[in-house]
Amino acid sequence: MTLSRHTIDLSPYGINTIAMRNLPPAKLYREGLRSGGESVISSTGALIAFSGEKTGRSPNDKRVVELAPSKDNIWWGDINIPFPQASHQRNREIAVKFLDQSDRMYVFDGFAGWDKAHRIKVRVITTRAYHALFMHNMLIRPTAEELDQFGEPDYVIYNAGQCPADTSVEGVNTETSVSLSFEDQEMVILGTEYAGEMKKGVFTIMNYLMPLKGELSMHCSATAETGAARSAILFGLSGTGKTTLSADPNRELIGDDEHVWTNQGVFNIEGGCYAKVIDLSEEKEPDIFRALKFNAVLENVVYDEEHVVDYTDISITENTRGSYPIEHIPNARIPCVAGQPSDVIFLTCDAFGVLPPVAKLTPAQAMFHFISGYTAKVAGTEVGITEPQATFSACFGAPFMVWHPTKYAELLAEKIQQHQVNVWLVNTGWSGGAYGVGSRIKLKYSRAIIDAINKGELAHAPTQQDPRFGFSIVTKCSNVPDEILDPHNAWADKAAYEMQANQLAEMFNQNFEKYSAQAADDIKAAAPKIL
């Protein structure tokens, strides 16, 4: 099938084309620039590309083929929507026909997973040079020898995103359709050119395969002690500070988004990072800002006549993105593998001002908060939000989970207990009152808390049990004022705090009801009490 290192015969897939394979970035730049104005080069050397009408993922159009043996393992519902195998095969036929008629074809062969014992081989077939460069960044780039010996892939992504889906196909509701078959070991993309569909498709595959092997796939960032094996894991939804707090010059970055925790330690699934770049500045995020150079892809950004990007301009989308190889981050550890974590950190931005800046969790509480995946949005973050709004995303990444959330929670608890790992809840949100009354916890305090956790200081710090949530509130932390560590004391109006705390506790409990049937008794007992 492979004609040379950089060409490949796609006829075994029904695509009668010799495709360009694993082209070096410079050649992909040339291909992108020649394709009718598809791309331009930014003033910093990144390739600017546009994804067309779709500027974000299309979760409502994602489908998973319902077929044995995987169907008995999958958490079916609004996230994993069942799809007939015949419909997936029809999607593939449509994609293959479109790809077969395309003038230029690109293939990228790469790995998902830095640990060779668990990595999979992924082949991406696409018509867009920027998609090939994007996956060159996001998958792990094979060496010349590995590419020569790549062989047949474990999974194939047919990216025919420029071709609309056929709504007459059963289960296809719009002209966008993203279908994944674990039995056929392939993914088909129609009607969307947003590059993130490929990245998250690979993550979804790993989220199915790793628990099959008893390993925990995680939507998190990870760092390691410089020059040492010991690592730390940071979970958190958008806006909680996951990327910012993992950018620690005193630690090595393992990865910013997707990892697997095994009996050997932690490894990154990806070969790069895919960062939001809205309002990006060198002052606020110097590492990310400087990473957006040659080899990087900037998606859907606005630029001036000198190709200087205006990161504040959201006229195309608020979801502007940058993709870059992880080695663009100066303190990244290559290969992206670390030893067992000493600490697991759940980041939340509590806009209600109820949760403490830092609390220690028992294994059962860790499972409860992991399944809950709580944070809060504040006014101005989305249209229609005028007051704090609770957001729950199971396992801090529900859109990409394949098994029931309790499966991942059980694996988390097993590894926490096996390796004697401390688990922390860190609130980067409000203190002394809810949004509009209290104040946002200063970033320097959140950094001090993470630093104290990583140094082992908080493992021996004094604590007091919260009567409502049950966790142990840390009452002393270097470089953090004592008065903000206990949220009850930080509120001037104590009665208002009690009322707000009960409301948040009730939100947690209502959200957890949908998981309680499959949750063990100790996890249910970790739910907050209404006082």
Short mmCIF file of C-alpha atoms in Angstrom, two decimals:
data_model
loop_
_atom_site.label_atom_id
_atom_site.label_comp_id
_atom_site.label_asym_id
_atom_site.label_seq_id
_atom_site.Cartn_x
_atom_site.Cartn_y
_atom_site.Cartn_z
CA MET A 1 0.00 0.00 0.00
CA THR A 2 2.86 2.39 0.81
CA LEU A 3 4.80 3.45 -2.28
CA SER A 4 7.39 5.50 -0.44
CA ARG A 5 7.73 7.23 2.89
CA HIS A 6 5.69 10.22 1.65
CA THR A 7 3.24 8.58 -0.76
CA ILE A 8 0.57 5.95 -0.27
CA ASP A 9 -1.84 4.04 -2.50
CA LEU A 10 -5.39 4.40 -1.15
CA SER A 11 -7.04 1.94 -3.56
CA PRO A 12 -7.56 -0.66 -0.77
CA TYR A 13 -10.00 1.88 0.73
CA GLY A 14 -11.80 2.33 -2.59
CA ILE A 15 -10.02 5.65 -3.18
CA ASN A 16 -8.14 5.36 -6.48
CA THR A 17 -5.52 7.93 -5.59
CA ILE A 18 -1.87 8.12 -4.71
CA ALA A 19 -1.98 10.36 -1.64
CA MET A 20 0.72 12.50 -0.07
CA ARG A 21 1.66 10.89 3.24
CA ASN A 22 3.19 12.50 6.33
CA LEU A 23 4.48 15.49 4.43
CA PRO A 24 6.86 17.72 6.38
CA PRO A 25 5.16 20.88 7.73
CA ALA A 26 6.92 23.12 5.19
CA LYS A 27 5.37 21.14 2.34
CA LEU A 28 1.95 21.16 4.01
CA TYR A 29 2.28 24.96 4.26
CA ARG A 30 2.93 25.05 0.52
CA GLU A 31 -0.06 22.81 -0.13
CA GLY A 32 -2.31 24.92 2.07
CA LEU A 33 -1.20 28.15 0.43
CA ARG A 34 -1.72 26.84 -3.09
CA SER A 35 -5.29 25.67 -2.49
CA GLY A 36 -7.23 28.70 -3.64
CA GLY A 37 -6.56 30.91 -0.64
CA GLU A 38 -7.34 28.13 1.86
CA SER A 39 -4.62 29.36 4.22
CA VAL A 40 -2.24 32.23 4.95
CA ILE A 41 0.83 32.56 7.17
CA SER A 42 0.58 34.64 10.33
CA SER A 43 3.19 37.24 11.30
CA THR A 44 4.58 34.73 13.82
CA GLY A 45 4.84 31.90 11.28
CA ALA A 46 1.72 29.86 12.12
CA LEU A 47 -0.53 28.58 9.35
CA ILE A 48 -3.93 30.34 9.54
CA ALA A 49 -6.83 28.21 8.31
CA PHE A 50 -10.60 28.38 8.34
CA SER A 51 -13.05 25.58 9.07
CA GLY A 52 -15.98 27.02 7.15
CA GLU A 53 -19.49 27.13 8.59
CA LYS A 54 -18.73 24.84 11.54
CA THR A 55 -16.39 26.54 14.02
CA GLY A 56 -16.83 24.05 16.85
CA ARG A 57 -17.69 20.43 17.49
CA SER A 58 -21.14 19.10 16.54
CA PRO A 59 -22.00 16.81 19.50
CA ASN A 60 -25.63 16.45 18.47
CA ASP A 61 -24.49 14.95 15.15
CA LYS A 62 -22.07 12.41 16.66
CA ARG A 63 -23.15 8.77 16.47
CA VAL A 64 -21.70 5.46 17.65
CA VAL A 65 -22.47 2.26 15.76
CA GLU A 66 -24.57 -0.10 17.87
CA LEU A 67 -22.98 -3.47 17.30
CA ALA A 68 -21.73 -6.37 19.41
CA PRO A 69 -19.51 -6.68 21.33
CA SER A 70 -19.10 -2.96 22.13
CA LYS A 71 -22.83 -2.26 22.46
CA ASP A 72 -22.98 -3.95 25.87
CA ASN A 73 -20.22 -1.67 27.21
CA ILE A 74 -21.38 1.70 25.90
CA TRP A 75 -23.24 4.32 27.95
CA TRP A 76 -26.07 4.95 25.50
CA GLY A 77 -28.00 8.22 25.65
CA ASP A 78 -27.63 11.83 24.59
CA ILE A 79 -23.84 11.56 24.38
CA ASN A 80 -23.41 8.14 22.77
CA ILE A 81 -26.32 8.08 20.34
CA PRO A 82 -26.80 4.65 18.69
CA PHE A 83 -26.35 4.42 14.92
CA PRO A 84 -27.26 1.51 12.62
CA GLN A 85 -24.27 -0.21 11.04
CA ALA A 86 -25.89 0.14 7.61
CA SER A 87 -26.06 3.93 8.11
CA HIS A 88 -22.39 4.08 9.03
CA GLN A 89 -21.52 2.02 5.97
CA ARG A 90 -23.56 4.41 3.83
CA ASN A 91 -21.69 7.37 5.38
CA ARG A 92 -18.41 5.68 4.52
CA GLU A 93 -19.56 5.13 0.92
CA ILE A 94 -20.42 8.82 0.61
CA ALA A 95 -17.07 9.81 2.10
CA VAL A 96 -15.08 7.43 -0.10
CA LYS A 97 -16.85 8.64 -3.25
CA PHE A 98 -16.07 12.26 -2.35
CA LEU A 99 -12.45 11.47 -1.50
CA ASP A 100 -12.05 9.41 -4.68
CA GLN A 101 -13.11 12.42 -6.77
CA SER A 102 -10.84 14.90 -5.00
CA ASP A 103 -7.82 16.38 -6.78
CA ARG A 104 -5.39 16.17 -3.87
CA MET A 105 -5.31 13.79 -0.95
CA TYR A 106 -3.35 13.84 2.28
CA VAL A 107 -2.68 11.05 4.74
CA PHE A 108 -1.16 11.34 8.19
CA ASP A 109 -0.11 8.20 10.02
CA GLY A 110 0.60 8.70 13.69
CA PHE A 111 0.23 7.28 17.17
CA ALA A 112 -2.20 7.98 20.00
CA GLY A 113 -0.41 7.38 23.29
CA TRP A 114 3.23 7.88 24.27
CA ASP A 115 3.40 4.56 26.14
CA LYS A 116 4.28 1.99 23.47
CA ALA A 117 2.50 -0.73 25.42
CA HIS A 118 -0.83 1.06 24.99
CA ARG A 119 -0.54 3.30 21.93
CA ILE A 120 -2.65 2.77 18.83
CA LYS A 121 -1.85 3.51 15.19
CA VAL A 122 -4.19 6.04 13.57
CA ARG A 123 -4.47 6.88 9.87
CA VAL A 124 -6.14 10.15 8.84
CA ILE A 125 -7.32 10.56 5.23
CA THR A 126 -8.31 14.11 4.27
CA THR A 127 -8.52 16.59 1.39
CA ARG A 128 -7.29 19.59 3.37
CA ALA A 129 -3.63 20.31 3.98
CA TYR A 130 -4.41 22.11 7.22
CA HIS A 131 -6.17 19.01 8.57
CA ALA A 132 -3.05 16.98 7.83
CA LEU A 133 -0.87 19.56 9.62
CA PHE A 134 -3.33 19.69 12.53
CA MET A 135 -3.12 15.93 13.04
CA HIS A 136 0.66 16.08 12.53
CA ASN A 137 0.56 18.23 15.67
CA MET A 138 -2.09 16.38 17.65
CA LEU A 139 -1.01 12.78 17.06
CA ILE A 140 2.43 11.55 18.05
CA ARG A 141 4.76 11.91 15.10
CA PRO A 142 6.48 8.67 14.08
CA THR A 143 10.21 8.62 13.46
CA ALA A 144 11.38 7.81 9.93
CA GLU A 145 11.97 4.21 10.97
CA GLU A 146 8.56 3.94 12.66
CA LEU A 147 6.88 5.39 9.58
CA ASP A 148 8.64 2.86 7.32
CA GLN A 149 7.41 0.07 9.60
CA PHE A 150 3.96 1.55 10.30
CA GLY A 151 2.00 -1.15 8.47
CA GLU A 152 -1.78 -1.22 8.75
CA PRO A 153 -3.42 1.24 11.17
CA ASP A 154 -5.59 0.26 14.11
CA TYR A 155 -8.12 3.00 13.29
CA VAL A 156 -8.85 5.04 10.16
CA ILE A 157 -10.43 8.48 10.06
CA TYR A 158 -12.15 9.29 6.76
CA ASN A 159 -12.38 13.08 6.85
CA ALA A 160 -14.70 14.15 4.03
CA GLY A 161 -15.83 17.21 5.94
CA GLN A 162 -16.36 19.28 2.79
CA CYS A 163 -19.03 16.81 1.66
CA PRO A 164 -22.50 17.16 3.24
CA ALA A 165 -24.14 14.15 4.87
CA ASP A 166 -27.28 12.64 3.36
CA THR A 167 -30.30 13.28 5.62
CA SER A 168 -32.18 10.40 4.00
CA VAL A 169 -29.80 8.01 5.77
CA GLU A 170 -31.37 6.57 8.92
CA GLY A 171 -30.11 8.41 12.00
CA VAL A 172 -28.68 11.37 10.06
CA ASN A 173 -30.64 14.49 11.00
CA THR A 174 -28.54 17.27 9.45
CA GLU A 175 -25.91 17.68 6.75
CA THR A 176 -23.29 17.05 9.45
CA SER A 177 -22.62 13.50 10.59
CA VAL A 178 -19.72 12.11 12.61
CA SER A 179 -19.96 8.34 13.03
CA LEU A 180 -17.64 6.02 14.92
CA SER A 181 -17.54 2.23 14.71
CA PHE A 182 -15.47 0.31 17.24
CA GLU A 183 -16.01 -2.93 15.33
CA ASP A 184 -14.95 -1.49 11.95
CA GLN A 185 -12.26 0.53 13.74
CA GLU A 186 -13.00 3.69 11.82
CA MET A 187 -14.52 7.14 12.02
CA VAL A 188 -16.31 8.98 9.20
CA ILE A 189 -16.68 12.77 9.14
CA LEU A 190 -19.18 14.48 6.82
CA GLY A 191 -20.39 18.06 6.70
CA THR A 192 -17.94 19.67 9.11
CA GLU A 193 -14.37 20.86 8.54
CA TYR A 194 -13.73 21.73 12.19
CA ALA A 195 -10.42 20.03 12.99
CA GLY A 196 -11.34 19.35 16.61
CA GLU A 197 -13.69 16.55 15.51
CA MET A 198 -10.64 14.44 14.63
CA LYS A 199 -8.83 15.18 17.88
CA LYS A 200 -11.83 14.37 20.07
CA GLY A 201 -12.67 11.36 17.92
CA VAL A 202 -9.29 9.84 18.76
CA PHE A 203 -9.86 10.67 22.44
CA THR A 204 -13.25 8.95 22.33
CA ILE A 205 -11.59 5.84 20.86
CA MET A 206 -9.01 5.80 23.65
CA ASN A 207 -11.80 6.37 26.20
CA TYR A 208 -13.29 3.09 25.04
CA LEU A 209 -10.14 1.02 24.59
CA MET A 210 -8.23 1.91 27.77
CA PRO A 211 -10.91 0.87 30.33
CA LEU A 212 -11.18 -2.43 28.43
CA LYS A 213 -7.59 -2.99 29.55
CA GLY A 214 -8.24 -1.75 33.10
CA GLU A 215 -6.51 1.58 32.49
CA LEU A 216 -8.03 5.00 33.19
CA SER A 217 -8.29 7.49 30.32
CA MET A 218 -8.73 11.06 31.57
CA HIS A 219 -9.67 14.52 30.32
CA CYS A 220 -7.03 16.37 32.32
CA SER A 221 -3.66 18.07 32.31
CA ALA A 222 -0.57 16.53 33.92
CA THR A 223 2.75 17.80 35.21
CA ALA A 224 5.79 16.18 36.77
CA GLU A 225 8.43 17.17 39.24
CA THR A 226 11.42 18.43 37.26
CA GLY A 227 13.87 15.60 36.69
CA ALA A 228 11.80 13.17 38.76
CA ALA A 229 9.12 10.57 38.13
CA ARG A 230 6.44 11.90 40.49
CA SER A 231 3.48 13.49 38.68
CA ALA A 232 0.27 15.39 39.39
CA ILE A 233 -3.05 15.31 37.55
CA LEU A 234 -5.35 18.34 37.17
CA PHE A 235 -8.98 17.86 36.12
CA GLY A 236 -11.18 20.84 35.29
CA LEU A 237 -13.77 22.13 32.87
CA SER A 238 -13.27 25.22 30.73
CA GLY A 239 -12.58 28.36 32.76
CA THR A 240 -11.31 26.60 35.89
CA GLY A 241 -7.62 27.26 35.21
CA LYS A 242 -6.52 23.76 34.11
CA THR A 243 -4.18 25.04 31.39
CA THR A 244 -2.99 28.10 33.33
CA LEU A 245 -2.20 26.22 36.55
CA SER A 246 -0.44 23.37 34.74
CA ALA A 247 1.87 25.94 33.09
CA ASP A 248 4.33 25.88 35.96
CA PRO A 249 7.93 26.88 35.17
CA ASN A 250 9.10 24.80 38.13
CA ARG A 251 7.55 21.59 36.76
CA GLU A 252 7.63 19.69 33.49
CA LEU A 253 4.49 19.56 31.35
CA ILE A 254 3.33 16.06 30.43
CA GLY A 255 0.29 17.34 28.56
CA ASP A 256 -2.61 19.77 28.72
CA ASP A 257 -5.70 17.74 27.87
CA GLU A 258 -5.74 13.93 27.41
CA HIS A 259 -3.94 11.28 29.46
CA VAL A 260 -4.04 7.66 30.59
CA TRP A 261 -3.20 6.42 34.09
CA THR A 262 -1.74 2.90 34.10
CA ASN A 263 0.07 0.69 36.58
CA GLN A 264 3.31 2.16 35.22
CA GLY A 265 2.28 5.81 35.63
CA VAL A 266 0.76 8.53 33.44
CA PHE A 267 1.17 9.11 29.72
CA ASN A 268 -0.12 11.73 27.32
CA ILE A 269 -2.36 10.53 24.49
CA GLU A 270 -1.41 13.43 22.22
CA GLY A 271 1.64 14.84 20.51
CA GLY A 272 0.53 18.45 20.82
CA CYS A 273 -1.83 20.98 22.35
CA TYR A 274 -5.06 22.56 21.09
CA ALA A 275 -5.54 25.76 23.04
CA LYS A 276 -8.30 28.33 23.05
CA VAL A 277 -6.73 31.60 21.89
CA ILE A 278 -9.54 34.07 22.55
CA ASP A 279 -7.99 37.14 24.24
CA LEU A 280 -4.57 35.45 24.16
CA SER A 281 -1.65 37.69 25.07
CA GLU A 282 2.04 37.16 25.68
CA GLU A 283 1.63 38.70 29.12
CA LYS A 284 -1.15 36.35 30.28
CA GLU A 285 -0.09 33.09 28.57
CA PRO A 286 3.51 33.50 27.39
CA ASP A 287 4.14 29.82 26.63
CA ILE A 288 1.04 29.40 24.46
CA PHE A 289 1.56 32.77 22.75
CA ARG A 290 5.14 31.86 21.82
CA ALA A 291 4.16 28.34 20.74
CA LEU A 292 2.07 29.71 17.86
CA LYS A 293 4.97 29.84 15.42
CA PHE A 294 6.06 27.75 12.42
CA ASN A 295 4.40 24.26 12.51
CA ALA A 296 1.43 25.63 14.49
CA VAL A 297 -2.10 26.00 13.11
CA LEU A 298 -4.34 28.95 13.96
CA GLU A 299 -7.99 28.21 13.31
CA ASN A 300 -10.67 30.81 12.52
CA VAL A 301 -8.72 33.84 13.78
CA VAL A 302 -8.89 37.36 12.37
CA TYR A 303 -5.73 39.08 11.12
CA ASP A 304 -4.77 42.43 9.61
CA GLU A 305 -3.04 43.28 6.32
CA GLU A 306 0.32 42.44 7.88
CA HIS A 307 -1.07 39.09 9.07
CA VAL A 308 -0.88 40.10 12.73
CA VAL A 309 -3.59 38.15 14.54
CA ASP A 310 -6.14 40.03 16.63
CA TYR A 311 -6.95 37.54 19.36
CA THR A 312 -9.69 39.79 20.73
CA ASP A 313 -11.68 39.68 17.48
CA ILE A 314 -14.48 37.12 17.72
CA SER A 315 -16.28 38.10 14.52
CA ILE A 316 -15.76 34.59 13.08
CA THR A 317 -16.20 32.68 16.36
CA GLU A 318 -15.45 32.88 20.06
CA ASN A 319 -13.93 29.41 19.71
CA THR A 320 -10.67 30.52 18.07
CA ARG A 321 -8.01 27.85 18.45
CA GLY A 322 -4.30 27.16 18.15
CA SER A 323 -2.71 23.76 17.57
CA TYR A 324 1.01 23.21 18.10
CA PRO A 325 3.47 20.38 18.81
CA ILE A 326 4.08 19.89 22.52
CA GLU A 327 7.81 20.48 22.04
CA HIS A 328 6.94 24.15 21.39
CA ILE A 329 6.46 24.38 25.17
CA PRO A 330 9.94 24.89 26.68
CA ASN A 331 9.40 22.77 29.82
CA ALA A 332 7.56 19.89 28.14
CA ARG A 333 8.87 16.43 28.99
CA ILE A 334 9.60 14.35 25.90
CA PRO A 335 8.57 11.55 25.76
CA CYS A 336 5.39 12.63 27.54
CA VAL A 337 5.44 9.94 30.22
CA ALA A 338 5.70 10.24 34.00
CA GLY A 339 5.52 8.05 37.08
CA GLN A 340 2.63 7.54 39.46
CA PRO A 341 0.87 10.73 40.60
CA SER A 342 1.24 11.84 44.18
CA ASP A 343 -1.81 14.11 43.86
CA VAL A 344 -5.03 14.38 41.88
CA ILE A 345 -6.60 17.84 41.75
CA PHE A 346 -10.19 18.64 40.80
CA LEU A 347 -10.39 22.29 39.74
CA THR A 348 -13.71 24.09 39.93
CA CYS A 349 -14.69 27.70 39.45
CA ASP A 350 -17.47 28.03 42.02
CA ALA A 351 -19.25 31.28 41.19
CA PHE A 352 -21.56 30.78 44.17
CA GLY A 353 -18.68 31.34 46.61
CA VAL A 354 -19.53 28.24 48.65
CA LEU A 355 -16.66 25.81 48.09
CA PRO A 356 -13.34 26.39 49.90
CA PRO A 357 -10.14 27.33 48.05
CA VAL A 358 -8.83 23.85 48.86
CA ALA A 359 -10.20 20.73 50.53
CA LYS A 360 -8.97 17.16 50.85
CA LEU A 361 -11.29 14.37 49.64
CA THR A 362 -11.71 10.78 50.75
CA PRO A 363 -11.76 8.12 47.97
CA ALA A 364 -15.57 8.01 48.04
CA GLN A 365 -15.81 11.81 47.93
CA ALA A 366 -13.33 11.79 45.06
CA MET A 367 -15.57 9.43 43.12
CA PHE A 368 -18.63 11.57 43.85
CA HIS A 369 -16.96 14.80 42.70
CA PHE A 370 -15.36 13.06 39.70
CA ILE A 371 -18.74 11.77 38.53
CA SER A 372 -20.28 15.20 39.20
CA GLY A 373 -17.65 17.24 37.32
CA TYR A 374 -18.86 20.57 38.72
CA THR A 375 -18.05 24.14 37.81
CA ALA A 376 -20.16 27.29 37.34
CA LYS A 377 -20.56 29.78 34.52
CA VAL A 378 -20.88 33.47 35.31
CA ALA A 379 -22.76 36.33 33.71
CA GLY A 380 -21.30 37.35 30.39
CA THR A 381 -19.70 34.03 29.49
CA GLU A 382 -22.63 32.95 27.34
CA VAL A 383 -25.69 34.65 25.90
CA GLY A 384 -28.59 34.55 28.34
CA ILE A 385 -26.59 33.95 31.51
CA THR A 386 -27.30 36.78 33.94
CA GLU A 387 -26.40 35.06 37.21
CA PRO A 388 -24.18 32.14 38.24
CA GLN A 389 -25.21 28.86 36.63
CA ALA A 390 -24.07 25.43 37.81
CA THR A 391 -22.55 23.19 35.15
CA PHE A 392 -21.94 19.46 35.60
CA SER A 393 -19.97 17.32 33.15
CA ALA A 394 -19.37 13.73 34.26
CA CYS A 395 -15.70 12.85 34.72
CA PHE A 396 -14.87 16.44 33.70
CA GLY A 397 -15.37 15.38 30.08
CA ALA A 398 -18.80 13.81 29.51
CA PRO A 399 -18.96 14.51 25.74
CA PHE A 400 -16.05 12.10 25.19
CA MET A 401 -16.91 9.34 27.68
CA VAL A 402 -17.99 6.00 26.19
CA TRP A 403 -18.54 3.84 29.27
CA HIS A 404 -20.89 4.83 32.09
CA PRO A 405 -19.20 7.47 34.31
CA THR A 406 -19.11 5.05 37.25
CA LYS A 407 -16.71 2.85 35.24
CA TYR A 408 -14.15 5.65 35.09
CA ALA A 409 -14.83 6.56 38.73
CA GLU A 410 -14.21 2.98 39.86
CA LEU A 411 -10.92 2.92 37.97
CA LEU A 412 -9.98 6.25 39.54
CA ALA A 413 -10.74 5.00 43.06
CA GLU A 414 -8.83 1.78 42.44
CA LYS A 415 -5.71 3.66 41.32
CA ILE A 416 -5.98 6.26 44.11
CA GLN A 417 -6.07 3.51 46.72
CA GLN A 418 -3.44 1.33 45.07
CA HIS A 419 -0.92 4.17 44.83
CA GLN A 420 -1.93 6.09 47.99
CA VAL A 421 -2.69 9.29 46.09
CA ASN A 422 -3.99 12.46 47.74
CA VAL A 423 -7.11 13.98 46.13
CA TRP A 424 -7.92 17.67 46.36
CA LEU A 425 -10.81 19.93 45.43
CA VAL A 426 -9.48 23.38 44.50
CA ASN A 427 -11.89 26.28 43.96
CA THR A 428 -10.54 28.98 41.64
CA GLY A 429 -13.84 30.87 41.71
CA TRP A 430 -15.39 33.24 44.24
CA SER A 431 -14.89 33.85 47.95
CA GLY A 432 -16.78 35.98 50.49
CA GLY A 433 -19.98 35.88 48.45
CA ALA A 434 -21.31 34.79 45.09
CA TYR A 435 -20.40 36.45 41.81
CA GLY A 436 -21.41 40.12 42.05
CA VAL A 437 -20.96 40.22 45.84
CA GLY A 438 -17.76 38.35 46.68
CA SER A 439 -14.45 38.53 44.86
CA ARG A 440 -12.60 36.09 42.59
CA ILE A 441 -9.88 34.16 44.39
CA LYS A 442 -6.62 35.67 43.21
CA LEU A 443 -4.61 33.62 40.75
CA LYS A 444 -1.53 33.98 42.96
CA TYR A 445 -3.42 32.24 45.79
CA SER A 446 -4.53 29.40 43.50
CA ARG A 447 -0.94 29.04 42.28
CA ALA A 448 0.27 28.98 45.90
CA ILE A 449 -2.22 26.20 46.70
CA ILE A 450 -1.15 24.08 43.72
CA ASP A 451 2.49 24.70 44.64
CA ALA A 452 1.85 23.61 48.24
CA ILE A 453 0.10 20.45 47.01
CA ASN A 454 2.97 19.60 44.65
CA LYS A 455 5.55 20.13 47.40
CA GLY A 456 3.66 17.84 49.79
CA GLU A 457 2.96 20.65 52.27
CA LEU A 458 -0.83 20.28 52.31
CA ALA A 459 -0.70 16.54 52.97
CA HIS A 460 0.18 17.46 56.57
CA ALA A 461 -1.72 20.75 56.88
CA PRO A 462 -4.42 21.25 59.53
CA THR A 463 -8.00 20.68 58.37
CA GLN A 464 -11.58 20.92 59.59
CA GLN A 465 -14.52 18.91 58.31
CA ASP A 466 -17.22 20.73 56.41
CA PRO A 467 -20.55 19.68 57.97
CA ARG A 468 -22.46 19.95 54.70
CA PHE A 469 -20.06 18.56 52.06
CA GLY A 470 -18.08 16.29 54.36
CA PHE A 471 -14.65 17.06 52.91
CA SER A 472 -11.70 18.30 54.97
CA ILE A 473 -11.12 22.04 54.52
CA VAL A 474 -7.43 22.99 54.64
CA THR A 475 -7.06 25.83 57.16
CA LYS A 476 -3.36 26.70 56.71
CA CYS A 477 -1.48 27.17 53.45
CA SER A 478 1.70 29.13 52.76
CA ASN A 479 1.14 32.45 50.95
CA VAL A 480 -2.67 32.20 51.25
CA PRO A 481 -4.58 34.33 53.81
CA ASP A 482 -6.19 32.23 56.55
CA GLU A 483 -9.41 34.22 56.36
CA ILE A 484 -10.31 33.01 52.86
CA LEU A 485 -9.61 29.31 53.45
CA ASP A 486 -12.89 28.72 55.34
CA PRO A 487 -15.68 29.97 53.02
CA HIS A 488 -18.16 30.35 55.89
CA ASN A 489 -15.83 32.77 57.67
CA ALA A 490 -15.16 34.68 54.45
CA TRP A 491 -18.82 35.68 54.09
CA ALA A 492 -19.97 38.74 56.04
CA ASP A 493 -23.58 37.54 55.86
CA LYS A 494 -23.47 34.09 57.51
CA ALA A 495 -27.18 33.40 56.95
CA ALA A 496 -26.79 34.16 53.25
CA TYR A 497 -23.87 31.71 53.09
CA GLU A 498 -25.95 28.93 54.67
CA MET A 499 -28.78 29.51 52.22
CA GLN A 500 -26.44 29.58 49.20
CA ALA A 501 -24.57 26.49 50.41
CA ASN A 502 -27.81 24.53 50.74
CA GLN A 503 -28.82 25.58 47.23
CA LEU A 504 -25.52 24.37 45.79
CA ALA A 505 -25.74 21.11 47.75
CA GLU A 506 -29.21 20.53 46.29
CA MET A 507 -27.85 21.15 42.76
CA PHE A 508 -25.19 18.50 43.34
CA ASN A 509 -27.77 16.01 44.60
CA GLN A 510 -30.23 16.62 41.77
CA ASN A 511 -27.47 16.19 39.20
CA PHE A 512 -26.26 12.95 40.81
CA GLU A 513 -29.68 11.31 40.66
CA LYS A 514 -29.07 10.19 37.07
CA TYR A 515 -25.99 8.21 38.16
CA SER A 516 -27.13 6.92 41.55
CA ALA A 517 -28.63 3.66 40.27
CA GLN A 518 -25.17 2.43 39.26
CA ALA A 519 -23.25 4.06 42.10
CA ALA A 520 -22.01 2.16 45.16
CA ASP A 521 -23.38 3.00 48.60
CA ASP A 522 -20.19 4.76 49.75
CA ILE A 523 -20.34 7.11 46.75
CA LYS A 524 -23.99 7.93 47.49
CA ALA A 525 -23.06 8.58 51.12
CA ALA A 526 -20.48 11.16 49.95
CA ALA A 527 -23.24 13.41 48.61
CA PRO A 528 -23.68 16.73 50.46
CA LYS A 529 -26.32 17.14 53.17
CA ILE A 530 -28.94 19.85 53.34
CA LEU A 531 -28.61 21.55 56.74
#
